[in-house]
CSV table of C-alpha atoms in Angstrom, one decimal:
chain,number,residue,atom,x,y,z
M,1,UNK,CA,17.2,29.6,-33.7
M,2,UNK,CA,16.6,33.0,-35.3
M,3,UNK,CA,19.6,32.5,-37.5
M,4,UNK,CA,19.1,29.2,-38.6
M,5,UNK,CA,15.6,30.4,-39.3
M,6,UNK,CA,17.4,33.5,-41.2
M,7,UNK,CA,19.6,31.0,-42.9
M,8,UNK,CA,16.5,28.7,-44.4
M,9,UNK,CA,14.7,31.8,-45.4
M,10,UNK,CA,17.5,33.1,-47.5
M,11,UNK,CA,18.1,29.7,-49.3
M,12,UNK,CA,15.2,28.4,-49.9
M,13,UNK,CA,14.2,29.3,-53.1
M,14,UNK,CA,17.8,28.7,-54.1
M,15,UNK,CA,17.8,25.2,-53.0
M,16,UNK,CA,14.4,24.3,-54.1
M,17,UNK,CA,14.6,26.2,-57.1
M,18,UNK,CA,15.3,22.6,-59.4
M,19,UNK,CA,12.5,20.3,-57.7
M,20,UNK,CA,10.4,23.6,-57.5
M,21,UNK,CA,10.2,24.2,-61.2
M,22,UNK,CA,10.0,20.4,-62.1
M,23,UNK,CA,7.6,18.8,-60.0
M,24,UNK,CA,6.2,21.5,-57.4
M,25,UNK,CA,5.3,24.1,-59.8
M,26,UNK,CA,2.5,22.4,-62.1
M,27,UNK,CA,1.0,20.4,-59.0
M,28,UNK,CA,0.5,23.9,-57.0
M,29,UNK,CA,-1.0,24.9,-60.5
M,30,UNK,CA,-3.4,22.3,-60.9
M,31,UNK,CA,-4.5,22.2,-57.3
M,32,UNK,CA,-4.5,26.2,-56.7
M,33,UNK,CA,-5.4,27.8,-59.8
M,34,UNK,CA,-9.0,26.9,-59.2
M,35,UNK,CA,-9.9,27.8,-56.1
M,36,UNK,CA,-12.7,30.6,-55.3
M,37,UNK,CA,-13.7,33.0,-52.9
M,38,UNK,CA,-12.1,33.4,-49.8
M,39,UNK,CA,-8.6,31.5,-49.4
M,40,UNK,CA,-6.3,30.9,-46.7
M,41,UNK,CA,-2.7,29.8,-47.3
M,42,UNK,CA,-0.9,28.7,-44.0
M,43,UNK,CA,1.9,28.9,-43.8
M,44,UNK,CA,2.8,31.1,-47.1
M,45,UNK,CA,6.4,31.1,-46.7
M,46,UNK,CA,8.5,32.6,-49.5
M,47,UNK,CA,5.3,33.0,-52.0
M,48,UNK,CA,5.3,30.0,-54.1
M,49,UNK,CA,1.8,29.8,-54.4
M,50,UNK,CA,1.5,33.3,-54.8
M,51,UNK,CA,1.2,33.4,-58.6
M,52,UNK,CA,-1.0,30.3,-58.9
M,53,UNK,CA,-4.1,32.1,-57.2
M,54,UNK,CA,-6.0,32.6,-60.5
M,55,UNK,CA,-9.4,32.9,-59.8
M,56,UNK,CA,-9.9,33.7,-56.0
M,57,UNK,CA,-11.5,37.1,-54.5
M,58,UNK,CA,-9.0,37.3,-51.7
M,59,UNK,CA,-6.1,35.7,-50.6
M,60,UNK,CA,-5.0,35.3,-47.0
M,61,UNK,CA,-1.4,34.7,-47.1
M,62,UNK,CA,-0.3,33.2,-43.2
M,63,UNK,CA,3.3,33.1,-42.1
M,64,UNK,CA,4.7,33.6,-38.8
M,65,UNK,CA,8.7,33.5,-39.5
M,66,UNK,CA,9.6,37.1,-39.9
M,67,UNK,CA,12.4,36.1,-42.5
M,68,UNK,CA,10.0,34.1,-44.7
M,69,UNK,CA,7.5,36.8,-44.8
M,70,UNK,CA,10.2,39.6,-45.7
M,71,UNK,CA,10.5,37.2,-48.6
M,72,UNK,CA,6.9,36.8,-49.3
M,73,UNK,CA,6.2,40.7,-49.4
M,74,UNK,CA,8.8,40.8,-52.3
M,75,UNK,CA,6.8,38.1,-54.5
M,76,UNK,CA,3.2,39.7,-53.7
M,77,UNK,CA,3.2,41.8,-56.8
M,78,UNK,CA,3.3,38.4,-58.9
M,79,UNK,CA,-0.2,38.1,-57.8
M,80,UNK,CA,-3.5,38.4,-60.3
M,81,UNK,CA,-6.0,38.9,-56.7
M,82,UNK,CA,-5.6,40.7,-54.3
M,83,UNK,CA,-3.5,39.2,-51.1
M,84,UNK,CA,-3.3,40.4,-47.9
M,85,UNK,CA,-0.5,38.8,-45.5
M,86,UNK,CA,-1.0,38.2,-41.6
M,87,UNK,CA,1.5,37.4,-38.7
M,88,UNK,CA,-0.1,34.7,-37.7
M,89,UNK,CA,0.3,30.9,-37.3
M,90,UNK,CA,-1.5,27.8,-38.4
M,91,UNK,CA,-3.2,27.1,-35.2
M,92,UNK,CA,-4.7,30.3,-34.5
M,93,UNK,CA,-6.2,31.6,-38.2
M,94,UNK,CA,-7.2,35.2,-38.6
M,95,UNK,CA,-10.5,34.2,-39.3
M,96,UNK,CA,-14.4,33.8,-37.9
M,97,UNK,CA,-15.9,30.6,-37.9
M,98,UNK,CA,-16.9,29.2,-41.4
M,99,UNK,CA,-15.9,32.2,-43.4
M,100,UNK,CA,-13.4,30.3,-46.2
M,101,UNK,CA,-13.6,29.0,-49.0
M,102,UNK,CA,-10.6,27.2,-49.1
M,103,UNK,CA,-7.6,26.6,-47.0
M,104,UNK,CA,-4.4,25.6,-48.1
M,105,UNK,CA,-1.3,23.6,-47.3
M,106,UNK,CA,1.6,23.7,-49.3
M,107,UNK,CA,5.0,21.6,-47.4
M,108,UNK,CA,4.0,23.1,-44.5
M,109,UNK,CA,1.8,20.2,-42.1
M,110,UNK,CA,5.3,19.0,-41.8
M,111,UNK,CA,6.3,21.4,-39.8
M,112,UNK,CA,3.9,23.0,-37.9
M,113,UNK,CA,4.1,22.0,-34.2
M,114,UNK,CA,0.6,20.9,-33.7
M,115,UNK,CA,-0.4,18.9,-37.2
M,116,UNK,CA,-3.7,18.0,-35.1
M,117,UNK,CA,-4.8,21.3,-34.0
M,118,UNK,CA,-3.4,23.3,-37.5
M,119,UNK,CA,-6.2,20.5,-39.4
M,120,UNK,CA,-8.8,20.9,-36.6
M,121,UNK,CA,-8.3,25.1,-37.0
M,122,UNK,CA,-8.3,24.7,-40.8
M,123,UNK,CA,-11.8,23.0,-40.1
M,124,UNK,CA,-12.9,25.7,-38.1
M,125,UNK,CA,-12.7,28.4,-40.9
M,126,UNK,CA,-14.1,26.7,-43.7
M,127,UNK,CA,-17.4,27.0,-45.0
M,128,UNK,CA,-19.6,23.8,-45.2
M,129,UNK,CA,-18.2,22.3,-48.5
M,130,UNK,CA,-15.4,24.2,-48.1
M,131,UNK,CA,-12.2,22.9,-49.6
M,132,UNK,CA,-9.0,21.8,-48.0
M,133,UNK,CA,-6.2,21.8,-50.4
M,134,UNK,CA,-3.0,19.8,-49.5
M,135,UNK,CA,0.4,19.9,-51.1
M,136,UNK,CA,2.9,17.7,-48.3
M,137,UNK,CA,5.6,15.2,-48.2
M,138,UNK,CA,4.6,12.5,-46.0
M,139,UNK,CA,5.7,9.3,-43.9
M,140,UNK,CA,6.9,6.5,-46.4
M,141,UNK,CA,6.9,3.0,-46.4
M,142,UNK,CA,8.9,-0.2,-45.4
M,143,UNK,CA,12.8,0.7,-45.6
M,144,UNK,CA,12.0,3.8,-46.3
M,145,UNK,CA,10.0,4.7,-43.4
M,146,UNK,CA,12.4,3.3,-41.2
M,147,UNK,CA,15.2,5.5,-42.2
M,148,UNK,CA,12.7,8.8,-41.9
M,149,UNK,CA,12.3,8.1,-38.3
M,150,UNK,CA,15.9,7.0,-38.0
M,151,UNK,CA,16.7,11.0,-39.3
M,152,UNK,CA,14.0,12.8,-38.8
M,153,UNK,CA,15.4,15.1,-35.4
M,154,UNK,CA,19.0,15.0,-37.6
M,155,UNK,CA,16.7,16.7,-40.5
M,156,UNK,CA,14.6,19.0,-38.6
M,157,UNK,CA,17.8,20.7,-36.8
M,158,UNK,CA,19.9,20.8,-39.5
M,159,UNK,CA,18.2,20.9,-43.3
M,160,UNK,CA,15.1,22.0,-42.5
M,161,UNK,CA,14.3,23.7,-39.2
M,162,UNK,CA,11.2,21.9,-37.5
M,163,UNK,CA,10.4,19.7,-40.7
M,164,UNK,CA,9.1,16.1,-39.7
M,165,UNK,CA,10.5,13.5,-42.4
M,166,UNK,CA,7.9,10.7,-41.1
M,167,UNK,CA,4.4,12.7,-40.0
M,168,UNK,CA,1.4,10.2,-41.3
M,169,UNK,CA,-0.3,13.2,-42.4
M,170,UNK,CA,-2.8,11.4,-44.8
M,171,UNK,CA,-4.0,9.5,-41.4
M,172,UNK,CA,-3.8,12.9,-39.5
M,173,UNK,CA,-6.3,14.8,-42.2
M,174,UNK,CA,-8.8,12.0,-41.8
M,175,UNK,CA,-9.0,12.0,-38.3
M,176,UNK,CA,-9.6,15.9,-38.0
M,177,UNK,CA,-12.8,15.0,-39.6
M,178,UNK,CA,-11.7,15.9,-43.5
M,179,UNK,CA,-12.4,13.3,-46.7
M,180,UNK,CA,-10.3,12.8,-49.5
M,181,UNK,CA,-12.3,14.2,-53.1
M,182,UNK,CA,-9.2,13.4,-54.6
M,183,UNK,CA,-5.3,12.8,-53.9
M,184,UNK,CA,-2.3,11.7,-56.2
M,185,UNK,CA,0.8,10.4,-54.6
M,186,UNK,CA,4.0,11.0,-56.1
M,187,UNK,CA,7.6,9.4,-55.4
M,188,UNK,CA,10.0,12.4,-56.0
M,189,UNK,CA,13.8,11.2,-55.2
M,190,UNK,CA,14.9,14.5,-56.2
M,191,UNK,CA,13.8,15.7,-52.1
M,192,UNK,CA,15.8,12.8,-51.2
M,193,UNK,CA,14.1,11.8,-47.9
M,194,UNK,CA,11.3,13.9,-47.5
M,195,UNK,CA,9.2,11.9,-50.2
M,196,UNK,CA,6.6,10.5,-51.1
M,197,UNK,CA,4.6,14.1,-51.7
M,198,UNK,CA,0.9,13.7,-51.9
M,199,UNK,CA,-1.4,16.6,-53.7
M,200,UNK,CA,-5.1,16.4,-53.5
M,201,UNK,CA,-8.2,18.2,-51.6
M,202,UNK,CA,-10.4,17.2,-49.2
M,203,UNK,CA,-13.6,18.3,-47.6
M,204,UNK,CA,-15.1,18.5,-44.0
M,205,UNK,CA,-17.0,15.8,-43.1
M,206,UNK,CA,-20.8,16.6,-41.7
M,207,UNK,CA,-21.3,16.6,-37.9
M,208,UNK,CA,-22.5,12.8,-37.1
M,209,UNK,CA,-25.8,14.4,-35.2
């Protein structure tokens, strides 16, 4: 496992380098460079979103794979705010109780092994009004859909490791008690199967009391 992990860490930006700069890079603009106060990127891995920070007070960059955050340490200095990076995975947050401003997901709800409990932490740390900001590929449809289930254990053990090609992750961001403020969905056949990508934010939904 750790050398596959190795072996993901040191291509990645190679491989993705293409779809990266033509449809990832102004999306993670537009959705990051706006965000305030307090943010929490899960699941930072190499630092893409690193440079789009523009107007935050502190960014909490949080990546357990030891080979992405070697990565992500080179790539900090392309920051405008100050960043501090944590050891630390998407279901257990280095934070209090309702002390973010925003939290962030950038291709990673794919892959974390509890999509459920990485939303309902998310929640956790986020101020009332706080926002959720979400960059994923997600489940297709029809055909499409069929051939994502067909491939996704193929994909996760041997493209990317632990990725999930058919994860309903719209669905799974509602039910953790998030709404939608806005979200654009975008067919990119450039990522081949793991496509469509949505981008949008959400926010926490009151307690029903």
């Amino acid at each position: 496992m750790s050398v596959r992990h190795r072996l993901f860490a040191a291509t990645y930006d190679t491989l993705s380098a293409s779809v990266e700069r033509r449809e990832l890079a102004p999306r993670r603009a537009r959705l990051l460079s706006g965000l305030t106060g307090t943010v929490v990127d899960v699941g930072a891995g190499t630092g893409a979103n690193v440079r789009h920070f523009r107007h935050a007070e502190r960014v909490i960059l949080v990546e357990p794979d030891r080979y992405m955050r070697a990565r992500l340490s080179k790539r900090l200095g392309e920051s405008s705010v100050p960043v501090e990076v944590y050891d630390a995975d998407a279901e257990h947050l280095p934070l209090p109780d309702g002390t973010a401003d925003a939290v962030v997901f950038t291709l990673v709800l794919c892959s974390v092994p509890d999509q459920r409990l990485a939303l309902m932490e998310a929640r956790r740390v986020l101020k009332p009004g706080g926002t959720l900001a979400v960059l994923e590929h997600v489940r297709g449809q029809g055909r499409a859909a069929r051939w994502q289930d067909r491939l996704d254990g193929l994909w996760g053990r041997c493209v990317a490791p632990g990725c999930h090609l058919n994860r309903n992750t719209v669905a799974s961001i509602g039910e953790a008690g998030f709404e939608f403020t806005e979200v654009s969905r975008l067919e990119a056949p450039a990522v081949a199967l793991a496509t469509p990508i949505i981008a949008g934010t959400a926010v926490p939904r009151p307690a029903v009391r």
